[in-house]
Tab-separated table of C-alpha atoms in Angstrom:
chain	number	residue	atom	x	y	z
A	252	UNK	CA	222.794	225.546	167.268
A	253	UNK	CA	220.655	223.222	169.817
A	254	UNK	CA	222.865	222.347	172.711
A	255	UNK	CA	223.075	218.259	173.368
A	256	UNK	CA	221.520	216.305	175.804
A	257	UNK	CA	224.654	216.050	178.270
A	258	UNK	CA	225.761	219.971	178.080
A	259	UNK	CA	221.261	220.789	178.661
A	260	UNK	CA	221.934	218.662	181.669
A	261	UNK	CA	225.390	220.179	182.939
A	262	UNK	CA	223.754	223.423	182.855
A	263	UNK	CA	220.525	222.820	184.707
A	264	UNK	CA	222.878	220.817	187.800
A	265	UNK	CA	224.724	224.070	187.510
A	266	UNK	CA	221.873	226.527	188.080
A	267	UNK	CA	220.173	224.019	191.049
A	268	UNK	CA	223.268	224.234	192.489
A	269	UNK	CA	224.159	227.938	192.150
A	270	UNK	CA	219.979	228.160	193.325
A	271	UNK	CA	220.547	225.867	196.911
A	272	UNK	CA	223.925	228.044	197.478
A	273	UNK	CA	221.829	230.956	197.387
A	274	UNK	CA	218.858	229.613	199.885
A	275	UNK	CA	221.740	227.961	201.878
A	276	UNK	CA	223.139	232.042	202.184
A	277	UNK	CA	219.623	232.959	202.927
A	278	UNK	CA	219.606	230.224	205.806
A	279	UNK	CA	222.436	231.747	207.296
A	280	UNK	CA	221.261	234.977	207.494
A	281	UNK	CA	218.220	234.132	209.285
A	282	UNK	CA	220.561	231.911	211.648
A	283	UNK	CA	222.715	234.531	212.480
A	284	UNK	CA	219.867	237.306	213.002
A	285	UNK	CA	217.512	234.623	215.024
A	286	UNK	CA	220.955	235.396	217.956
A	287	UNK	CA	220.478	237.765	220.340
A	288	UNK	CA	221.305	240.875	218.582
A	289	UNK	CA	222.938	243.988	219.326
A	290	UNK	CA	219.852	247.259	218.897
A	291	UNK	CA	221.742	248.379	215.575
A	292	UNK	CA	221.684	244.918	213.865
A	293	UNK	CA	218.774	245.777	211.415
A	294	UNK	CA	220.368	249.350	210.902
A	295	UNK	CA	222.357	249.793	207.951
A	296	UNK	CA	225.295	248.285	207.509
A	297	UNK	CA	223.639	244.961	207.888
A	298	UNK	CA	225.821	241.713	208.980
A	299	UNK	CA	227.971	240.649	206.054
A	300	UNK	CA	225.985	237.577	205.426
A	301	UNK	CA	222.276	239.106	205.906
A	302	UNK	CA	224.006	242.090	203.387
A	303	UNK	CA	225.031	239.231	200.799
A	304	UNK	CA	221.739	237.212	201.184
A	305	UNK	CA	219.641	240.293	200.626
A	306	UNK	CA	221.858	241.138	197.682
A	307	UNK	CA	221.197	237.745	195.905
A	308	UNK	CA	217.497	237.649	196.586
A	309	UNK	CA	217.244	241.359	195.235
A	310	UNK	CA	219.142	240.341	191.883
A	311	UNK	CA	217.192	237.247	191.526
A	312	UNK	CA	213.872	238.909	191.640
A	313	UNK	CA	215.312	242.001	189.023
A	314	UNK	CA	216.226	238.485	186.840
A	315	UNK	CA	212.821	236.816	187.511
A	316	UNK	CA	210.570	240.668	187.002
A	317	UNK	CA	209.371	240.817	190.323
A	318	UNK	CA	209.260	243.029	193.272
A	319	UNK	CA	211.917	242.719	195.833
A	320	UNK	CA	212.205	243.104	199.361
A	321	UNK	CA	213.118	246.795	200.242
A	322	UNK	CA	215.303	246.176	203.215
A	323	UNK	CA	216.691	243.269	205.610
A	324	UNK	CA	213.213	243.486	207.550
A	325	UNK	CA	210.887	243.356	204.741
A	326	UNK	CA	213.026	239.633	203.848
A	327	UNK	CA	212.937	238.338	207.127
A	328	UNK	CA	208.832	239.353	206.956
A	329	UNK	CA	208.980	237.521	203.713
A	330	UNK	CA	210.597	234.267	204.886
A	331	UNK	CA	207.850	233.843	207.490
A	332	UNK	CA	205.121	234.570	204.897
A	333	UNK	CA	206.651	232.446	202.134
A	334	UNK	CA	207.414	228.297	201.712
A	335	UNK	CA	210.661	227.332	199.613
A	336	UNK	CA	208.491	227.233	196.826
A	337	UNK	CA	207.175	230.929	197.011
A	338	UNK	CA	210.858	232.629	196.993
A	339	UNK	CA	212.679	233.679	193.593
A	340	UNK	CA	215.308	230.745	194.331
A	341	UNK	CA	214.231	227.457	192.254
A	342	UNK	CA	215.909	224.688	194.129
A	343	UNK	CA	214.505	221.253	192.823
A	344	UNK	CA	211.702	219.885	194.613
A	345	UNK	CA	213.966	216.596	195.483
A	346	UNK	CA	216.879	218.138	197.577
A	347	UNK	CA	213.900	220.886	199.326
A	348	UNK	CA	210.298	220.363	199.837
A	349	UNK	CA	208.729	223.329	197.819
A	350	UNK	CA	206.145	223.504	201.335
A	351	UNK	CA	209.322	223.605	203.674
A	352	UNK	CA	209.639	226.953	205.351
A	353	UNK	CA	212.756	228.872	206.281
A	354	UNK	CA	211.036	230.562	209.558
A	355	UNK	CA	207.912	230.062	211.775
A	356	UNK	CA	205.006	231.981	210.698
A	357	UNK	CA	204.089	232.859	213.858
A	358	UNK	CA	207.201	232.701	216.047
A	359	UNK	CA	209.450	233.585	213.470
A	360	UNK	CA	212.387	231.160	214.637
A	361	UNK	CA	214.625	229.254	212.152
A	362	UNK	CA	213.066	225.698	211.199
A	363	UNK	CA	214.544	222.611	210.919
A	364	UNK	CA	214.717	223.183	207.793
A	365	UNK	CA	216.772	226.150	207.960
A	366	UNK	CA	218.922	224.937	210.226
A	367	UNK	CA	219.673	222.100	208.193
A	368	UNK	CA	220.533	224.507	205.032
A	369	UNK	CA	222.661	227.129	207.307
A	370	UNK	CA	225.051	223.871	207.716
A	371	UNK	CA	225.226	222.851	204.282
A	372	UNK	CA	228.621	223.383	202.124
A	373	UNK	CA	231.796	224.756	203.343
A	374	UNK	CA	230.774	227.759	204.578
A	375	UNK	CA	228.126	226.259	206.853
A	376	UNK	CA	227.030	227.440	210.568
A	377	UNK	CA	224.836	225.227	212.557
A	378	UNK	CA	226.077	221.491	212.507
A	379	UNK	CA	229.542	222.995	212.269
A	380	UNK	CA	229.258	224.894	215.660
A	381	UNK	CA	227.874	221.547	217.506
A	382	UNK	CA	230.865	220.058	216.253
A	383	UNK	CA	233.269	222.529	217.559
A	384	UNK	CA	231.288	222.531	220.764
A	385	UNK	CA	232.070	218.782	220.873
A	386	UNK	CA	235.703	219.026	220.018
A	387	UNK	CA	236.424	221.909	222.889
A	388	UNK	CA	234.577	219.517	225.294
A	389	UNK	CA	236.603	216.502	224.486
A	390	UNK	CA	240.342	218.996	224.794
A	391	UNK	CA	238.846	219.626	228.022
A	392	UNK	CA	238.000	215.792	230.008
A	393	UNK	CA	240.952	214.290	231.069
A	394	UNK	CA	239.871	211.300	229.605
A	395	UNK	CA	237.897	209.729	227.057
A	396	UNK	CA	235.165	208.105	229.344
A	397	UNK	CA	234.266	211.279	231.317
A	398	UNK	CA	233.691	212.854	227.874
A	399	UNK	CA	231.514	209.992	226.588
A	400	UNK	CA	229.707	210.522	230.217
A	401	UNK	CA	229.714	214.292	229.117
A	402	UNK	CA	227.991	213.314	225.709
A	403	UNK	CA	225.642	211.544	227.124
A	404	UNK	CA	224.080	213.655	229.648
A	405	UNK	CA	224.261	216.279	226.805
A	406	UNK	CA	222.344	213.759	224.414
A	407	UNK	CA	219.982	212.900	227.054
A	408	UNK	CA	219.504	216.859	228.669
A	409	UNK	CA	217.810	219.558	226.011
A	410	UNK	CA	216.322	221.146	228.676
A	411	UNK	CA	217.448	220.806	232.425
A	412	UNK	CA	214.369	221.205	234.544
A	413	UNK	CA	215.452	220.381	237.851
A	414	UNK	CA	217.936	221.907	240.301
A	415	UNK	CA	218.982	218.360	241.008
A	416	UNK	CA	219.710	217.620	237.139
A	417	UNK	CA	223.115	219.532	238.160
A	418	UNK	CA	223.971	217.531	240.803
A	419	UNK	CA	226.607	215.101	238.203
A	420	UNK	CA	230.251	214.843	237.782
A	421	UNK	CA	230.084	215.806	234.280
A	422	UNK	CA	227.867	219.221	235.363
A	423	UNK	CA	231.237	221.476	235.960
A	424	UNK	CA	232.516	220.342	232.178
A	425	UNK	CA	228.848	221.067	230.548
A	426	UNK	CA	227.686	223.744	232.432
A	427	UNK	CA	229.081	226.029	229.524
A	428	UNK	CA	226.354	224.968	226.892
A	429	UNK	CA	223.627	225.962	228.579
A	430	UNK	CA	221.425	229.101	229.181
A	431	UNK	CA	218.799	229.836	230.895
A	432	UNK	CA	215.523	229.283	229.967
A	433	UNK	CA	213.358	232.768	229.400
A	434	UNK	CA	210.197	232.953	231.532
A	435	UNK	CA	207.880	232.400	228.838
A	436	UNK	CA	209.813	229.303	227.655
A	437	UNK	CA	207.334	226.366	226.559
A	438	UNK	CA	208.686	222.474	226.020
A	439	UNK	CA	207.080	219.680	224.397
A	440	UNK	CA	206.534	216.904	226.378
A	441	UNK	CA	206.963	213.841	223.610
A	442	UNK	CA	210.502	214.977	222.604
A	443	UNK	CA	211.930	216.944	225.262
A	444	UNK	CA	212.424	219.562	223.617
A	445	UNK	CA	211.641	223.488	223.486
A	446	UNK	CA	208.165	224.317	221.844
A	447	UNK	CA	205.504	227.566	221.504
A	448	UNK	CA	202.398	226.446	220.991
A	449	UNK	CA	202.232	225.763	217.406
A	450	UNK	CA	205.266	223.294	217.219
A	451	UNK	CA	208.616	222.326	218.468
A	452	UNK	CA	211.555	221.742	217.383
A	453	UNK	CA	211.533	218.303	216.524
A	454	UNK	CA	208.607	219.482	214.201
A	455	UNK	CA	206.714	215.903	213.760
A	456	UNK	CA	205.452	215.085	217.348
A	457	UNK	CA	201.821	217.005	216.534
A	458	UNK	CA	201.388	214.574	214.095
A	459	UNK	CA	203.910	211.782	215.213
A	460	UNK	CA	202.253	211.905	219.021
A	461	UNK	CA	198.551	213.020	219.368
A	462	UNK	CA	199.361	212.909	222.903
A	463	UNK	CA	201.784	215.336	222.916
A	464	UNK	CA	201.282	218.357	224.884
A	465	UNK	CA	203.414	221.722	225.529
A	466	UNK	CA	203.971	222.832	229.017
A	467	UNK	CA	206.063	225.761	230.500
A	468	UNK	CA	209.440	225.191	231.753
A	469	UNK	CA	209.801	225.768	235.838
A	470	UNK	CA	210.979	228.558	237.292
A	471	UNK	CA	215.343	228.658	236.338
A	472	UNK	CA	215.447	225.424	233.747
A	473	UNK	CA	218.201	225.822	232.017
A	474	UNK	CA	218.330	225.496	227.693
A	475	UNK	CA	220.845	223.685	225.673
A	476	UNK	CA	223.213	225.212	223.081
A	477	UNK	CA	220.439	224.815	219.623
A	478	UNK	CA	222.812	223.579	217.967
A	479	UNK	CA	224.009	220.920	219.943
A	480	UNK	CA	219.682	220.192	220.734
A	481	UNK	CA	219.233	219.823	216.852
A	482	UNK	CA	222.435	217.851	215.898
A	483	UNK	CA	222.671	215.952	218.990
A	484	UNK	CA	219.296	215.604	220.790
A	485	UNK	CA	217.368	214.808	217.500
A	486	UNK	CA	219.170	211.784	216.222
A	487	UNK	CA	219.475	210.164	220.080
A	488	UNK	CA	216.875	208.086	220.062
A	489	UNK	CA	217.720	206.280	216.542
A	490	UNK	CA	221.445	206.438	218.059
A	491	UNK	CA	220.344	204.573	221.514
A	492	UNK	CA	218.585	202.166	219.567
A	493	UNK	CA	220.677	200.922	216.922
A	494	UNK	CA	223.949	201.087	219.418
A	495	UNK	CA	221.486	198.689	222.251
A	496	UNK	CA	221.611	196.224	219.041
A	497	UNK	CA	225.064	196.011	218.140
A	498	UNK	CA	226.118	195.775	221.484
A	499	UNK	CA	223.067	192.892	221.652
A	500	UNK	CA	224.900	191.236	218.812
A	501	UNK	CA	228.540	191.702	220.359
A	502	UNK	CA	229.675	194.451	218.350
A	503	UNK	CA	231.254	197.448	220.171
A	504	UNK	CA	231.929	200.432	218.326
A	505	UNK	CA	233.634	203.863	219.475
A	506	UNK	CA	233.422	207.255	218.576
A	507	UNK	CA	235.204	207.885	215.526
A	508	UNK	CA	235.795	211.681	216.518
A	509	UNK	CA	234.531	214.117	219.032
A	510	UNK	CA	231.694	214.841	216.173
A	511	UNK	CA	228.086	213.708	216.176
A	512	UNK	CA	226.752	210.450	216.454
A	513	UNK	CA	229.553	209.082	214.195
A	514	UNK	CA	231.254	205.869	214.954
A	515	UNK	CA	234.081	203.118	214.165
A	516	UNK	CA	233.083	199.146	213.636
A	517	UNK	CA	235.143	197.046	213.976
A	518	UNK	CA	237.191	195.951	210.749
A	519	UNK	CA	239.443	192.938	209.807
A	520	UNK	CA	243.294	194.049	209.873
A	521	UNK	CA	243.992	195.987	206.253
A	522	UNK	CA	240.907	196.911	204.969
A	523	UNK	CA	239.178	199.384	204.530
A	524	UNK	CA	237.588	201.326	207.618
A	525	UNK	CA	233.870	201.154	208.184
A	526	UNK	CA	231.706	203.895	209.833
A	527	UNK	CA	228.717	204.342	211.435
A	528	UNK	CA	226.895	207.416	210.726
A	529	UNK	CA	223.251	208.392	213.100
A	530	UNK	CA	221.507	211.367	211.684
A	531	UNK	CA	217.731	212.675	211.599
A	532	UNK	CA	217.356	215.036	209.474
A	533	UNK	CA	214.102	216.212	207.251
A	534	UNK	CA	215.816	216.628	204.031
A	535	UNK	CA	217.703	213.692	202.751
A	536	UNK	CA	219.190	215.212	199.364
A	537	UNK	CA	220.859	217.709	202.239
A	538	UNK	CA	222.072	214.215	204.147
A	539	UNK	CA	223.681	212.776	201.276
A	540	UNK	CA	225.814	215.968	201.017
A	541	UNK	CA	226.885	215.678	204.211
A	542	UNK	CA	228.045	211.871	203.769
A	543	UNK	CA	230.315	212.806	200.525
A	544	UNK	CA	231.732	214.820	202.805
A	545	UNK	CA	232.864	212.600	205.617
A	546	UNK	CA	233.307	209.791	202.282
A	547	UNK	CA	235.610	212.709	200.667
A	548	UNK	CA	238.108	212.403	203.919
A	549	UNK	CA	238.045	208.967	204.107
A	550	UNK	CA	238.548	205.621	202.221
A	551	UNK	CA	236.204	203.618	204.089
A	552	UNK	CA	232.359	202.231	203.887
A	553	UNK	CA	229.568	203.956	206.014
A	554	UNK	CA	226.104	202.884	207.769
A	555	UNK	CA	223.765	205.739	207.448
A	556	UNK	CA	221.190	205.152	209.590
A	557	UNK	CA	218.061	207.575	210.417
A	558	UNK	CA	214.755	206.865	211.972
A	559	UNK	CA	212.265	204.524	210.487
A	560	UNK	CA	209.730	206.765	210.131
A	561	UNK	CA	211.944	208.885	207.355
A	562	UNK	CA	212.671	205.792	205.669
A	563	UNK	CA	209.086	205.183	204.962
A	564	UNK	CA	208.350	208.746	203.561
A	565	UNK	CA	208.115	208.555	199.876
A	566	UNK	CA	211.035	209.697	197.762
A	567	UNK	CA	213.397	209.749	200.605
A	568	UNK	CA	216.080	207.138	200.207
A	569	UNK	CA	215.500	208.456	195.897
A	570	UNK	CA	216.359	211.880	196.947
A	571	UNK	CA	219.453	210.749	199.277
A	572	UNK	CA	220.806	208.385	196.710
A	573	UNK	CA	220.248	211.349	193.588
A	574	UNK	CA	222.912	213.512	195.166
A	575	UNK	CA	225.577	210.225	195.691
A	576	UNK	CA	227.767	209.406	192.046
A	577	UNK	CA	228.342	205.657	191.973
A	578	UNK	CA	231.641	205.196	193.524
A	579	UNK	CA	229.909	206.909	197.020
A	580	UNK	CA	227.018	204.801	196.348
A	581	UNK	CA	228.852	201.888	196.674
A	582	UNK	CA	230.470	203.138	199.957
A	583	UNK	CA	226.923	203.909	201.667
A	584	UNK	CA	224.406	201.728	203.248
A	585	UNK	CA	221.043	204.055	204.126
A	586	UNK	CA	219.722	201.912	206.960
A	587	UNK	CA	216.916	202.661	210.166
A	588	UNK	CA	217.080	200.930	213.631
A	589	UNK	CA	214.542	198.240	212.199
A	590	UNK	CA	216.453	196.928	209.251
A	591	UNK	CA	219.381	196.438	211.497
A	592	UNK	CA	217.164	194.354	214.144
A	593	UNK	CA	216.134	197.342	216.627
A	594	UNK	CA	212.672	197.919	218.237
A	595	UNK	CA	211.400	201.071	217.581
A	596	UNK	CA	213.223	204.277	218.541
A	597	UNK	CA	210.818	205.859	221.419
A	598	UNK	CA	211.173	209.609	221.530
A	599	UNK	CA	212.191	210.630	224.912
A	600	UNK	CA	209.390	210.901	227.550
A	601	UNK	CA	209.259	213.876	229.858
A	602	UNK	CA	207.805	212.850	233.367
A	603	UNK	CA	205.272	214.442	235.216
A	604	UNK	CA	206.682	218.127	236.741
A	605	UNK	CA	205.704	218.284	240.088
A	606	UNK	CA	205.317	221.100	242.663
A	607	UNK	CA	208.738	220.426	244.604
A	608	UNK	CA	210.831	219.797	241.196
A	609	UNK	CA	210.530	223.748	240.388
């Protein structure tokens, strides 16, 4: 007997999701081996999580006839040769780009869009450490205002070139979430931020920027924590810009939690509260998640707003609004600095190194 439209439909949601659980495993894995690692990580028995990712890729290809990977290594070699698309996990096209990749080809560091899957769901790594990073430094200033100081010099500070860059009240609370940059270390100077010479992080400024070059770091610059550069650095120029026009129009806001980039407006007396939420991320099906979370914990309304320039790519606000049911749709306002009045979010410009900066 032909199953009906509706129980066709239940069972395809249920295998995309069981299919972006698996990739969002996979994610993790790479996360956690991209760390410095002890010399017996890739010796049997792997990490927990690389051990269960293997495991579901392995079964999936059995399922699907194909070879799998032998061992950890030959699935780490396999996410740098391979797009979304390529691996034995069918995740629509709508909530992943089938072209996305999980790692570098050539560098073999954790993408964007892996980061962005390692934090999705419960069990999620990445945006989730930021966050606790956050919270620790907030327990830790004496008062709110030092930690927004804190927050900002984090926001504004990826990379710390200069000796002097230290010399700041907020330095002895911060110093914690930095490392120092290796000797080969390359940054990009359009967003600020760590690069090798195919890319950087942010991932759009060869396109985005045809001026944008990649220069070595001086001699003891000093790296931020990635997760705090990715979930923090990322979304600060859309954040600077739409917070310089609400202020413009008289309207103050305040953090709404240690977290990132998410914020209180002001709201009459008994209703409902209203948030401000500033993200850029690459994968707006993965976004909308992330709101029904924050919705799920709260009875209020929420501004999500994310750079122009994602707003214009086709299929994004479709994908973010496929993954919102109607009662969250009715709760969420996708926005970008220029709907809400804002000249264009700059990325952050790098100045000139010279000689006596090193």
């Amino acid at each position: 007997m032909p199953l009906d439209d509706s129980v066709t439909t239940d069972r395809s949601q249920e295998v995309a999701q069981s299919a972006l659980e698996v990739l969002a495993l996979l994610a993790r894995a790479l996360i956690i081996l991209s760390r410095p690692q002890p010399p017996h990580a890739f010796a049997l028995p792997y990490p927990s999580v690389a051990q269960s990712a293997l495991d579901q890729i392995v079964l999936r290809c059995l399922l699907q006839e194909k070879d799998p990977p032998e061992s950890l290594p030959a699935l780490v070699s396999w996410c740098r040769r391979l797009t979304v698309g390529q691996l034995p996990v069918r995740v629509p096209a709508h909530v992943v780009t089938p072209e996305a990749r999980l790692l570098s080809p050539r560098a073999a560091y954790p993408t964007r869009t892996c980061v962005e899957l390692a934090s999705y769901g419960p069990q999620g790594l990445v945006e989730q450490q930021a966050a606790r990073l956050l919270t620790r430094l907030a327990d830790g200033c004496p008062s709110p205002e030092l930690f927004r100081e804190c927050r900002t010099f984090l926001r504004g500070h990826p990379v710390l070139f200069r000796p002097r860059d230290r010399e700041t009240p907020v330095w002895e609370h911060v110093h914690h979430v930095y490392t120092t940059a290796g000797s080969d270390q390359l940054f990009c100077t359009a967003c600020g931020l760590p690069a090798t010479r195919a890319a950087c992080e942010r991932e759009e400024c060869l396109t985005d920027i045809p001026s944008r070059q990649v220069r070595p770091t001086p001699e003891g610059a000093l790296l931020l924590d990635p997760a705090l550069r990715t979930f923090l650095c990322l979304p600060a120029p859309t954040e600077r810009a739409v917070l310089r026009t609400l202020a413009g129009r008289g309207v103050i806001v305040d953090l709404h939690d240690p977290g990132l980039g998410l914020f209180r407006l002001p709201s009459a007396a008994g209703t409902r509260p209203r948030l401000l939420g500033v993200y850029d991320r690459l994968h707006p099906a993965l976004l909308a998640a992330r709101v029904c979370e924050l919705l799920a914990a709260s009875d209020g309304t929420l501004i999500v707003a994310v750079p122009d320039h994602h707003l214009r790519r086709p299929g994004f606000r479709e994908a973010f609004e496929s993954r919102l049911d109607t009662n969250t749709m009715r709760r969420v306002r996708l926005t970008g600095p220029a709907a809400l009045g804002a000249p264009p979010a700059p990325s952050p410009h790098i100045p000139e190194m010279k000689e006596d900066d090193a």
